[in-house]
Amino acid sequence: MGLPLLANKKQSADKHQKIIEAAIAVFAGNGFFNSTVADVAREADVADGTIYLYFKNKDDLLISIFEYSMDLFIQEAEAALKSSSDPKEKLREFISLHLKLVQKYPDLAQVIQIELRQSTKFMKEYPNEKFFQYLDIVSGIIGDGQESGVFKKNLDPVILKRVIFGAVDEIALEWTLMKRKRYTMAEAADQVCGMIFEGICQ
Amino acid sequence: MGLPLLANKKQSADKHQKIIEAAIAVFAGNGFFNSTVADVAREADVADGTIYLYFKNKDDLLISIFEYSMDLFIQEAEAALKSSSDPKEKLREFISLHLKLVQKYPDLAQVIQIELRQSTKFMKEYPNEKFFQYLDIVSGIIGDGQESGVFKKNLDPVILKRVIFGAVDEIALEWTLMKRKRYTMAEAADQVCGMIFEGICQ
DNA sequence: AACGGGAATGAATGTCCGTTCATTTTCAGG
DNA sequence: CCTGAAAATGAACGGACATTCATTCCCGTT
């Protein structure tokens, strides 16, 4: 069976990817609801109808972007965390990586942070497993750290993972939206880690 | 001049308020873009056209909600922060208040957190002074604390205020979207304060 | 070179909804 | 009670846009 790669889909994986990338750029630039399918098609250099050969509808396109990018983030995170076994170093690595990724893929970051959050449809009804999987990387690190006595045991990991993610994500969001950057991501990562590890009190 | 209250507007302030409240409920339930002006009108028990006597257009309605609620938050925050002069207590008060307000006005919180964030139009082009004003309450507290030696001086307030806001807001967001609550807001406030003040390391 | 079928196209369709505005209702002052 | 102006109404308009589908293109096979 001399079938092309990814033969379970009839179409080329290239075009699928091309449309996803176009959609990321377009949605990041104009917002999901203010972008038309025709905009995405034009950016992808493809006919309007072609989009529907690869995606069920406009919503499906957004969800696909989300899954695509979360896979990317999870994959990069898991790779980066292999290098160290110290929970504190791991957490530092995670924070730093998240910020770096946002910097590396600003359009992607914007879609994730702003566009996806928007619609009740997605946040409330879409199961969102991939996001939880990403968050669980953090709670895993916290759990390890508590077990090994590096982190305080009285902290609730369920709350803590959110606090950490929220802090990092807000920094990332500001970075994404800020035109003139007032600080580098590396600085920000240091500040955030310092604060999370040692607190703000003298 | 025996004019009614708020005579510079011809219409009743009541109806203005009624429409805002209806819009908050509708937008929170369905999302801004998935809600129609007719939905808001029905909820407010008013004709479609009446909305346009009080608001320029649909976008203006969303912005009005934002300003209305930020005013509310700022006002409540400033009142609550009068009671204490210790920066640490003030910060604890702020965090606790923000979480309480989210609990008290869940629809409002949802519109602010989810709907407003969404549109590039609002986040990028709308000046958003009220939000910065709210954030500056935090940086004010931080500045005081650093001056009086309670907080570490090497922390950048610009980053720090975002970190704190992001942490608190993410907790609030999870609370808003979570159906089964796994923790109370009071617990969350304690955890967040503990973490921010003392850090997570043993 | 003719065939066939999957992929791609993009014009056409139908719906939806923000906004308008001609008309009606309300009500204060005379 | 009139009267007139402000306020409210909601049917109708018009433009936008997601989605469809009849047609064309592409290319491997014979």
CSV table of C-alpha atoms (C1' of nucleotides) in Angstrom, one decimal:
chain,number,residue,atom,x,y,z
A,1,MET,CA,0.0,0.0,0.0
A,2,GLY,CA,2.1,2.9,-1.2
A,3,LEU,CA,-0.1,5.5,0.5
A,4,PRO,CA,1.2,8.9,1.4
A,5,LEU,CA,1.9,9.8,5.0
A,6,LEU,CA,-1.1,10.1,7.3
A,7,ALA,CA,-3.2,8.0,4.9
A,8,ASN,CA,-6.2,7.9,7.2
A,9,LYS,CA,-6.8,11.5,6.1
A,10,LYS,CA,-7.2,11.8,2.4
A,11,GLN,CA,-5.8,15.3,2.2
A,12,SER,CA,-2.2,16.4,2.7
A,13,ALA,CA,-1.0,17.0,6.2
A,14,ASP,CA,0.8,20.0,4.8
A,15,LYS,CA,-2.4,21.8,3.9
A,16,HIS,CA,-4.0,21.0,7.3
A,17,GLN,CA,-1.0,22.6,8.9
A,18,LYS,CA,-1.0,25.5,6.5
A,19,ILE,CA,-4.6,26.3,7.4
A,20,ILE,CA,-3.9,26.0,11.1
A,21,GLU,CA,-1.0,28.4,10.9
A,22,ALA,CA,-3.0,30.9,8.8
A,23,ALA,CA,-5.9,30.7,11.3
A,24,ILE,CA,-3.5,31.4,14.2
A,25,ALA,CA,-2.2,34.5,12.4
A,26,VAL,CA,-5.6,35.8,11.4
A,27,PHE,CA,-7.3,35.1,14.8
A,28,ALA,CA,-4.4,36.6,16.7
A,29,GLY,CA,-4.6,39.7,14.5
A,30,ASN,CA,-8.4,40.3,14.5
A,31,GLY,CA,-9.9,38.1,17.1
A,32,PHE,CA,-11.9,35.0,16.4
A,33,PHE,CA,-15.3,36.5,16.0
A,34,ASN,CA,-14.0,39.4,13.9
A,35,SER,CA,-12.2,37.1,11.5
A,36,THR,CA,-14.0,35.5,8.7
A,37,VAL,CA,-13.4,32.0,7.3
A,38,ALA,CA,-12.6,33.8,4.0
A,39,ASP,CA,-9.8,35.7,5.8
A,40,VAL,CA,-8.3,32.5,6.9
A,41,ALA,CA,-8.6,31.0,3.5
A,42,ARG,CA,-7.0,34.0,1.9
A,43,GLU,CA,-4.1,33.9,4.4
A,44,ALA,CA,-3.7,30.2,3.8
A,45,ASP,CA,-3.8,30.7,0.0
A,46,VAL,CA,-6.7,28.3,-0.3
A,47,ALA,CA,-10.3,28.5,-1.3
A,48,ASP,CA,-13.0,29.1,1.3
A,49,GLY,CA,-14.5,25.7,0.7
A,50,THR,CA,-11.2,23.9,1.2
A,51,ILE,CA,-11.2,24.8,4.9
A,52,TYR,CA,-14.3,22.6,5.3
A,53,LEU,CA,-12.5,19.6,3.8
A,54,TYR,CA,-10.1,19.8,6.8
A,55,PHE,CA,-12.3,21.2,9.6
A,56,LYS,CA,-15.9,20.6,10.5
A,57,ASN,CA,-16.6,24.3,10.9
A,58,LYS,CA,-15.1,27.6,12.2
A,59,ASP,CA,-15.4,26.5,15.8
A,60,ASP,CA,-13.6,23.3,15.1
A,61,LEU,CA,-10.8,25.3,13.6
A,62,LEU,CA,-10.3,27.2,16.9
A,63,ILE,CA,-10.4,24.1,18.9
A,64,SER,CA,-7.9,22.5,16.6
A,65,ILE,CA,-5.6,25.4,17.2
A,66,PHE,CA,-5.9,25.0,20.9
A,67,GLU,CA,-5.1,21.3,20.8
A,68,TYR,CA,-2.3,21.8,18.4
A,69,SER,CA,-0.7,24.4,20.6
A,70,MET,CA,-1.3,22.6,23.9
A,71,ASP,CA,0.4,19.5,22.4
A,72,LEU,CA,3.3,21.7,21.5
A,73,PHE,CA,3.6,23.2,24.9
A,74,ILE,CA,3.2,19.9,26.7
A,75,GLN,CA,5.8,18.2,24.5
A,76,GLU,CA,8.3,21.0,25.0
A,77,ALA,CA,7.7,21.1,28.7
A,78,GLU,CA,8.2,17.4,29.1
A,79,ALA,CA,11.4,17.5,27.1
A,80,ALA,CA,12.7,20.5,29.1
A,81,LEU,CA,11.9,19.0,32.5
A,82,LYS,CA,13.8,15.8,31.8
A,83,SER,CA,17.2,17.5,32.4
A,84,SER,CA,16.6,18.2,36.1
A,85,SER,CA,15.3,16.2,39.0
A,86,ASP,CA,15.2,19.0,41.6
A,87,PRO,CA,11.6,20.2,42.0
A,88,LYS,CA,12.8,23.8,42.5
A,89,GLU,CA,14.8,23.7,39.3
A,90,LYS,CA,12.0,22.0,37.5
A,91,LEU,CA,9.5,24.7,38.5
A,92,ARG,CA,12.0,27.3,37.5
A,93,GLU,CA,12.5,25.6,34.2
A,94,PHE,CA,8.7,25.3,33.6
A,95,ILE,CA,8.1,29.0,34.3
A,96,SER,CA,11.0,30.0,32.1
A,97,LEU,CA,9.9,27.7,29.3
A,98,HIS,CA,6.3,29.0,29.3
A,99,LEU,CA,7.5,32.5,29.0
A,100,LYS,CA,9.9,31.6,26.3
A,101,LEU,CA,7.3,29.8,24.3
A,102,VAL,CA,5.0,32.8,24.5
A,103,GLN,CA,7.8,34.9,23.2
A,104,LYS,CA,8.6,32.4,20.4
A,105,TYR,CA,5.0,32.0,19.3
A,106,PRO,CA,3.3,35.3,20.1
A,107,ASP,CA,0.3,34.7,17.8
A,108,LEU,CA,-0.3,31.3,19.2
A,109,ALA,CA,0.0,32.7,22.7
A,110,GLN,CA,-2.5,35.4,21.9
A,111,VAL,CA,-5.1,33.0,20.5
A,112,ILE,CA,-4.8,30.7,23.5
A,113,GLN,CA,-4.8,33.5,26.1
A,114,ILE,CA,-7.4,35.8,24.7
A,115,GLU,CA,-9.4,34.2,22.0
A,116,LEU,CA,-10.0,30.8,23.6
A,117,ARG,CA,-10.9,32.2,27.0
A,118,GLN,CA,-13.6,34.3,25.5
A,119,SER,CA,-16.3,32.1,24.5
A,120,THR,CA,-18.4,30.5,27.2
A,121,LYS,CA,-18.9,27.7,24.7
A,122,PHE,CA,-15.3,26.7,24.8
A,123,MET,CA,-14.5,27.4,28.4
A,124,LYS,CA,-17.6,26.0,29.9
A,125,GLU,CA,-18.6,23.2,27.5
A,126,TYR,CA,-15.4,22.1,25.9
A,127,PRO,CA,-13.8,19.5,28.2
A,128,ASN,CA,-10.4,21.1,27.8
A,129,GLU,CA,-8.4,18.0,28.8
A,130,LYS,CA,-5.2,19.2,27.1
A,131,PHE,CA,-5.2,22.3,29.3
A,132,PHE,CA,-5.6,20.3,32.4
A,133,GLN,CA,-2.8,18.0,31.2
A,134,TYR,CA,-0.6,21.1,30.9
A,135,LEU,CA,-1.6,22.3,34.4
A,136,ASP,CA,-0.9,18.9,35.8
A,137,ILE,CA,2.7,19.3,34.9
A,138,VAL,CA,2.8,22.0,37.6
A,139,SER,CA,0.9,20.0,40.2
A,140,GLY,CA,3.2,17.1,39.5
A,141,ILE,CA,6.2,19.2,40.3
A,142,ILE,CA,4.6,20.6,43.4
A,143,GLY,CA,3.7,17.1,44.6
A,144,ASP,CA,7.3,15.9,44.2
A,145,GLY,CA,8.6,19.0,46.0
A,146,GLN,CA,6.3,18.5,48.9
A,147,GLU,CA,7.2,14.9,49.2
A,148,SER,CA,10.9,15.6,49.2
A,149,GLY,CA,10.4,18.4,51.7
A,150,VAL,CA,11.5,21.2,49.4
A,151,PHE,CA,8.1,22.8,49.3
A,152,LYS,CA,5.8,23.6,52.2
A,153,LYS,CA,3.4,20.7,52.9
A,154,ASN,CA,0.5,22.9,54.1
A,155,LEU,CA,0.0,24.3,50.6
A,156,ASP,CA,-2.9,22.9,48.6
A,157,PRO,CA,-1.6,21.8,45.2
A,158,VAL,CA,-5.0,22.4,43.5
A,159,ILE,CA,-4.9,26.0,44.4
A,160,LEU,CA,-1.2,26.4,44.1
A,161,LYS,CA,-0.9,25.2,40.6
A,162,ARG,CA,-3.5,27.8,39.6
A,163,VAL,CA,-1.7,30.5,41.4
A,164,ILE,CA,1.5,29.8,39.7
A,165,PHE,CA,-0.1,29.4,36.3
A,166,GLY,CA,-2.1,32.6,36.8
A,167,ALA,CA,0.9,34.6,37.8
A,168,VAL,CA,3.0,33.3,34.8
A,169,ASP,CA,0.2,33.6,32.4
A,170,GLU,CA,-0.7,37.2,33.4
A,171,ILE,CA,2.9,38.2,32.8
A,172,ALA,CA,2.8,36.5,29.5
A,173,LEU,CA,-0.5,38.2,28.6
A,174,GLU,CA,0.9,41.6,29.5
A,175,TRP,CA,3.9,40.9,27.4
A,176,THR,CA,1.8,39.8,24.5
A,177,LEU,CA,-0.3,43.0,24.5
A,178,MET,CA,2.3,45.5,25.5
A,179,LYS,CA,3.8,47.2,22.5
A,180,ARG,CA,6.9,48.7,24.2
A,181,LYS,CA,8.4,46.0,26.3
A,182,ARG,CA,9.5,47.3,29.7
A,183,TYR,CA,11.3,44.1,30.8
A,184,THR,CA,12.7,41.0,29.2
A,185,MET,CA,11.2,37.6,29.6
A,186,ALA,CA,14.3,36.4,31.4
A,187,GLU,CA,14.0,39.2,34.0
A,188,ALA,CA,10.4,38.4,34.4
A,189,ALA,CA,11.1,34.7,34.9
A,190,ASP,CA,13.6,35.6,37.6
A,191,GLN,CA,11.3,37.9,39.4
A,192,VAL,CA,8.4,35.5,39.3
A,193,CYS,CA,10.6,32.6,40.5
A,194,GLY,CA,12.0,34.7,43.3
A,195,MET,CA,8.6,35.7,44.4
A,196,ILE,CA,7.1,32.2,44.3
A,197,PHE,CA,10.0,30.5,46.0
A,198,GLU,CA,10.8,33.0,48.8
A,199,GLY,CA,7.7,35.3,48.9
A,200,ILE,CA,7.7,39.0,48.9
A,201,CYS,CA,8.2,39.8,52.6
A,202,GLN,CA,11.6,41.0,53.8
B,1,MET,CA,-35.1,74.0,38.1
B,2,GLY,CA,-37.2,71.1,39.3
B,3,LEU,CA,-35.4,68.6,37.1
B,4,PRO,CA,-35.2,64.9,38.0
B,5,LEU,CA,-31.9,63.4,39.1
B,6,LEU,CA,-29.2,63.1,36.5
B,7,ALA,CA,-31.0,65.7,34.3
B,8,ASN,CA,-28.2,65.9,31.8
B,9,LYS,CA,-29.4,62.7,30.4
B,10,LYS,CA,-32.9,62.9,29.3
B,11,GLN,CA,-33.7,59.3,30.0
B,12,SER,CA,-34.1,57.7,33.4
B,13,ALA,CA,-31.0,56.5,35.2
B,14,ASP,CA,-33.1,53.5,36.2
B,15,LYS,CA,-33.5,52.2,32.7
B,16,HIS,CA,-29.8,52.7,31.9
B,17,GLN,CA,-29.0,50.6,35.0
B,18,LYS,CA,-31.6,48.0,34.1
B,19,ILE,CA,-30.1,47.6,30.6
B,20,ILE,CA,-26.6,47.3,32.0
B,21,GLU,CA,-27.7,44.6,34.5
B,22,ALA,CA,-29.6,42.7,31.8
B,23,ALA,CA,-26.5,42.9,29.5
B,24,ILE,CA,-24.3,41.5,32.3
B,25,ALA,CA,-26.6,38.6,32.8
B,26,VAL,CA,-27.0,37.8,29.1
B,27,PHE,CA,-23.3,38.2,28.2
B,28,ALA,CA,-22.2,36.1,31.1
B,29,GLY,CA,-24.6,33.4,30.1
B,30,ASN,CA,-23.9,33.3,26.4
B,31,GLY,CA,-20.8,35.3,25.7
B,32,PHE,CA,-20.8,38.7,24.1
B,33,PHE,CA,-20.7,37.6,20.5
B,34,ASN,CA,-23.2,34.9,20.9
B,35,SER,CA,-25.7,37.2,22.5
B,36,THR,CA,-27.9,39.5,20.4
B,37,VAL,CA,-29.0,43.0,21.2
B,38,ALA,CA,-32.5,41.6,21.1
B,39,ASP,CA,-31.6,39.1,23.9
B,40,VAL,CA,-30.5,42.0,26.1
B,41,ALA,CA,-33.6,43.9,25.3
B,42,ARG,CA,-35.8,41.0,26.2
B,43,GLU,CA,-34.0,40.5,29.5
B,44,ALA,CA,-34.2,44.2,30.3
B,45,ASP,CA,-37.9,44.1,29.3
B,46,VAL,CA,-37.3,46.9,26.8
B,47,ALA,CA,-37.6,47.3,23.1
B,48,ASP,CA,-34.6,46.6,20.9
B,49,GLY,CA,-34.4,50.2,19.8
B,50,THR,CA,-34.5,51.5,23.3
B,51,ILE,CA,-31.0,50.1,23.9
B,52,TYR,CA,-29.8,52.6,21.3
B,53,LEU,CA,-31.2,55.5,23.2
B,54,TYR,CA,-28.9,54.7,26.1
B,55,PHE,CA,-25.9,53.2,24.3
B,56,LYS,CA,-24.1,54.0,21.0
B,57,ASN,CA,-24.0,50.4,19.9
B,58,LYS,CA,-23.4,46.9,21.1
B,59,ASP,CA,-19.7,47.5,21.7
B,60,ASP,CA,-20.4,50.6,23.8
B,61,LEU,CA,-22.7,48.4,25.9
B,62,LEU,CA,-19.8,46.1,26.7
B,63,ILE,CA,-17.4,48.9,27.5
B,64,SER,CA,-20.0,50.5,29.7
B,65,ILE,CA,-20.3,47.2,31.7
B,66,PHE,CA,-16.5,47.3,32.1
B,67,GLU,CA,-16.4,50.8,33.3
B,68,TYR,CA,-19.3,50.3,35.6
B,69,SER,CA,-17.8,47.3,37.2
B,70,MET,CA,-14.3,48.6,37.5
B,71,ASP,CA,-15.7,51.7,39.2
B,72,LEU,CA,-17.5,49.4,41.6
B,73,PHE,CA,-14.4,47.4,42.3
B,74,ILE,CA,-12.2,50.4,42.7
B,75,GLN,CA,-14.7,52.1,45.0
B,76,GLU,CA,-15.0,49.0,47.2
B,77,ALA,CA,-11.3,48.5,47.3
B,78,GLU,CA,-10.6,52.0,48.3
B,79,ALA,CA,-13.2,51.8,51.0
B,80,ALA,CA,-11.8,48.5,52.3
B,81,LEU,CA,-8.2,49.6,52.4
B,82,LYS,CA,-8.9,52.6,54.6
B,83,SER,CA,-9.2,50.5,57.7
B,84,SER,CA,-5.6,49.4,57.7
B,85,SER,CA,-2.3,51.1,57.2
B,86,ASP,CA,0.0,48.1,57.3
B,87,PRO,CA,1.0,47.2,53.7
B,88,LYS,CA,0.8,43.5,54.4
B,89,GLU,CA,-2.6,43.8,55.9
B,90,LYS,CA,-3.7,46.0,53.0
B,91,LEU,CA,-2.5,43.5,50.4
B,92,ARG,CA,-4.3,40.7,52.3
B,93,GLU,CA,-7.4,42.8,52.4
B,94,PHE,CA,-7.2,43.5,48.6
B,95,ILE,CA,-6.8,39.9,47.7
B,96,SER,CA,-9.6,38.8,49.9
B,97,LEU,CA,-11.8,41.6,48.6
B,98,HIS,CA,-11.2,40.8,45.0
B,99,LEU,CA,-12.2,37.2,45.6
B,100,LYS,CA,-15.2,38.2,47.6
B,101,LEU,CA,-16.4,40.5,44.9
B,102,VAL,CA,-16.1,37.8,42.3
B,103,GLN,CA,-18.2,35.6,44.5
B,104,LYS,CA,-20.7,38.3,45.1
B,105,TYR,CA,-21.1,39.3,41.4
B,106,PRO,CA,-20.4,36.2,39.5
B,107,ASP,CA,-21.9,37.3,36.2
B,108,LEU,CA,-20.1,40.6,36.4
B,109,ALA,CA,-16.9,38.7,37.1
B,110,GLN,CA,-17.4,36.5,34.2
B,111,VAL,CA,-18.0,39.3,31.8
B,112,ILE,CA,-14.9,41.1,33.0
B,113,GLN,CA,-12.6,38.1,33.0
B,114,ILE,CA,-13.7,36.3,29.9
B,115,GLU,CA,-15.7,38.4,27.6
B,116,LEU,CA,-13.7,41.6,27.8
B,117,ARG,CA,-10.4,39.9,27.5
B,118,GLN,CA,-11.5,38.3,24.3
B,119,SER,CA,-11.7,41.0,21.7
B,120,THR,CA,-8.5,42.4,20.4
B,121,LYS,CA,-10.6,45.5,19.8
B,122,PHE,CA,-11.0,46.1,23.5
B,123,MET,CA,-7.7,44.8,24.9
B,124,LYS,CA,-5.5,46.4,22.2
B,125,GLU,CA,-7.3,49.5,21.2
B,126,TYR,CA,-9.4,50.5,24.2
B,127,PRO,CA,-7.2,52.5,26.5
B,128,ASN,CA,-8.5,50.6,29.6
B,129,GLU,CA,-7.6,53.3,32.1
B,130,LYS,CA,-10.0,51.9,34.7
B,131,PHE,CA,-8.3,48.6,34.7
B,132,PHE,CA,-4.9,50.2,35.2
B,133,GLN,CA,-6.3,52.3,38.0
B,134,TYR,CA,-7.4,49.1,39.7
B,135,LEU,CA,-4.0,47.5,39.2
B,136,ASP,CA,-2.3,50.6,40.5
B,137,ILE,CA,-4.0,50.0,43.9
B,138,VAL,CA,-1.7,47.0,44.1
B,139,SER,CA,1.4,48.7,43.0
B,140,GLY,CA,0.6,51.5,45.5
B,141,ILE,CA,0.5,48.9,48.3
B,142,ILE,CA,3.7,47.3,47.1
B,143,GLY,CA,5.5,50.7,46.9
B,144,ASP,CA,4.4,51.5,50.5
B,145,GLY,CA,5.6,48.2,51.7
B,146,GLN,CA,9.0,48.5,50.0
B,147,GLU,CA,9.5,51.9,51.4
B,148,SER,CA,8.6,50.9,54.9
B,149,GLY,CA,10.8,47.8,54.6
B,150,VAL,CA,8.1,45.2,54.9
B,151,PHE,CA,8.5,44.0,51.3
B,152,LYS,CA,11.7,43.1,49.5
B,153,LYS,CA,13.2,46.1,47.7
B,154,ASN,CA,14.7,44.1,44.8
B,155,LEU,CA,11.3,43.2,43.4
B,156,ASP,CA,10.0,45.1,40.4
B,157,PRO,CA,6.6,46.6,41.2
B,158,VAL,CA,5.6,46.6,37.6
B,159,ILE,CA,6.1,42.9,37.4
B,160,LEU,CA,5.0,42.1,40.9
B,161,LYS,CA,1.6,43.8,40.6
B,162,ARG,CA,0.9,41.7,37.5
B,163,VAL,CA,2.0,38.5,39.3
B,164,ILE,CA,-0.3,39.1,42.2
B,165,PHE,CA,-3.2,40.2,40.1
B,166,GLY,CA,-2.7,37.2,37.7
B,167,ALA,CA,-2.6,34.7,40.6
B,168,VAL,CA,-5.7,36.1,42.2
B,169,ASP,CA,-7.5,36.5,39.0
B,170,GLU,CA,-6.8,32.9,37.9
B,171,ILE,CA,-8.2,31.6,41.1
B,172,ALA,CA,-11.2,33.8,40.6
B,173,LEU,CA,-11.6,32.5,37.1
B,174,GLU,CA,-11.4,28.9,38.1
B,175,TRP,CA,-14.0,29.6,40.8
B,176,THR,CA,-16.2,31.3,38.2
B,177,LEU,CA,-16.1,28.4,35.8
B,178,MET,CA,-16.0,25.5,38.2
B,179,LYS,CA,-19.4,24.0,38.9
B,180,ARG,CA,-18.5,22.0,42.0
B,181,LYS,CA,-16.4,24.2,44.2
B,182,ARG,CA,-13.5,22.4,45.7
B,183,TYR,CA,-12.5,25.1,48.1
B,184,THR,CA,-14.0,28.3,49.6
B,185,MET,CA,-12.8,31.7,48.7
B,186,ALA,CA,-11.6,32.3,52.2
B,187,GLU,CA,-9.4,29.2,52.0
B,188,ALA,CA,-8.1,30.4,48.6
B,189,ALA,CA,-7.4,33.8,50.0
B,190,ASP,CA,-5.4,32.3,52.8
B,191,GLN,CA,-3.4,30.1,50.5
B,192,VAL,CA,-2.7,32.9,48.1
B,193,CYS,CA,-1.6,35.3,50.8
B,194,GLY,CA,0.6,32.7,52.4
B,195,MET,CA,2.3,31.9,49.2
B,196,ILE,CA,2.8,35.5,48.2
B,197,PHE,CA,4.1,36.6,51.5
B,198,GLU,CA,6.3,33.7,52.5
B,199,GLY,CA,6.9,31.8,49.2
B,200,ILE,CA,6.4,28.1,48.7
B,201,CYS,CA,9.8,26.8,49.8
B,202,GLN,CA,10.2,25.1,53.2
C,1,DA,C1',-4.1,9.5,-24.3
C,2,DA,C1',-8.3,8.5,-22.2
C,3,DC,C1',-10.3,7.5,-17.8
C,4,DG,C1',-11.8,8.1,-13.0
C,5,DG,C1',-12.0,9.7,-8.7
C,6,DG,C1',-10.4,12.5,-5.0
C,7,DA,C1',-9.2,17.3,-4.0
C,8,DA,C1',-10.0,22.0,-4.6
C,9,DT,C1',-12.6,25.8,-6.0
C,10,DG,C1',-15.4,30.0,-5.3
C,11,DA,C1',-19.9,31.7,-6.6
C,12,DA,C1',-24.3,31.4,-4.7
C,13,DT,C1',-27.5,30.6,-0.8
C,14,DG,C1',-29.9,31.5,3.3
C,15,DT,C1',-29.8,33.0,7.8
C,16,DC,C1',-28.9,35.9,11.2
C,17,DC,C1',-28.6,40.2,13.6
C,18,DG,C1',-27.1,45.2,14.4
C,19,DT,C1',-29.1,49.3,13.5
C,20,DT,C1',-32.7,52.5,11.9
C,21,DC,C1',-36.8,55.2,11.9
C,22,DA,C1',-41.7,55.9,11.2
C,23,DT,C1',-45.1,55.4,14.4
C,24,DT,C1',-47.2,55.2,19.0
C,25,DT,C1',-47.2,56.0,23.9
C,26,DT,C1',-46.4,58.8,27.9
C,27,DC,C1',-46.8,62.6,30.6
C,28,DA,C1',-46.0,67.4,32.4
C,29,DG,C1',-47.5,72.0,32.0
C,30,DG,C1',-51.2,75.0,30.8
D,1,DC,C1',-58.7,67.8,29.3
D,2,DC,C1',-55.5,69.5,25.5
D,3,DT,C1',-51.1,69.6,23.5
D,4,DG,C1',-46.6,68.8,22.2
D,5,DA,C1',-42.3,67.1,22.9
D,6,DA,C1',-39.6,63.5,24.7
D,7,DA,C1',-39.3,58.5,25.2
D,8,DA,C1',-40.2,54.1,23.7
D,9,DT,C1',-41.4,50.8,20.4
D,10,DG,C1',-40.6,47.0,17.1
D,11,DA,C1',-41.1,45.9,12.3
D,12,DA,C1',-38.2,46.3,8.5
D,13,DC,C1',-33.7,46.9,6.2
D,14,DG,C1',-29.4,45.7,4.7
D,15,DG,C1',-25.0,43.9,5.0
D,16,DA,C1',-22.2,40.3,6.6
D,17,DC,C1',-20.7,35.8,6.6
D,18,DA,C1',-20.7,30.6,7.5
D,19,DT,C1',-21.6,26.9,4.8
D,20,DT,C1',-22.8,24.4,0.6
D,21,DC,C1',-22.3,22.2,-3.8
D,22,DA,C1',-22.0,22.1,-8.8
D,23,DT,C1',-18.1,22.4,-11.4
D,24,DT,C1',-13.2,22.2,-12.5
D,25,DC,C1',-8.6,20.6,-11.7
D,26,DC,C1',-5.1,17.3,-10.9
D,27,DC,C1',-2.8,13.1,-11.5
D,28,DG,C1',-2.1,8.2,-11.0
D,29,DT,C1',-3.4,4.1,-13.6
D,30,DT,C1',-4.1,1.5,-17.6
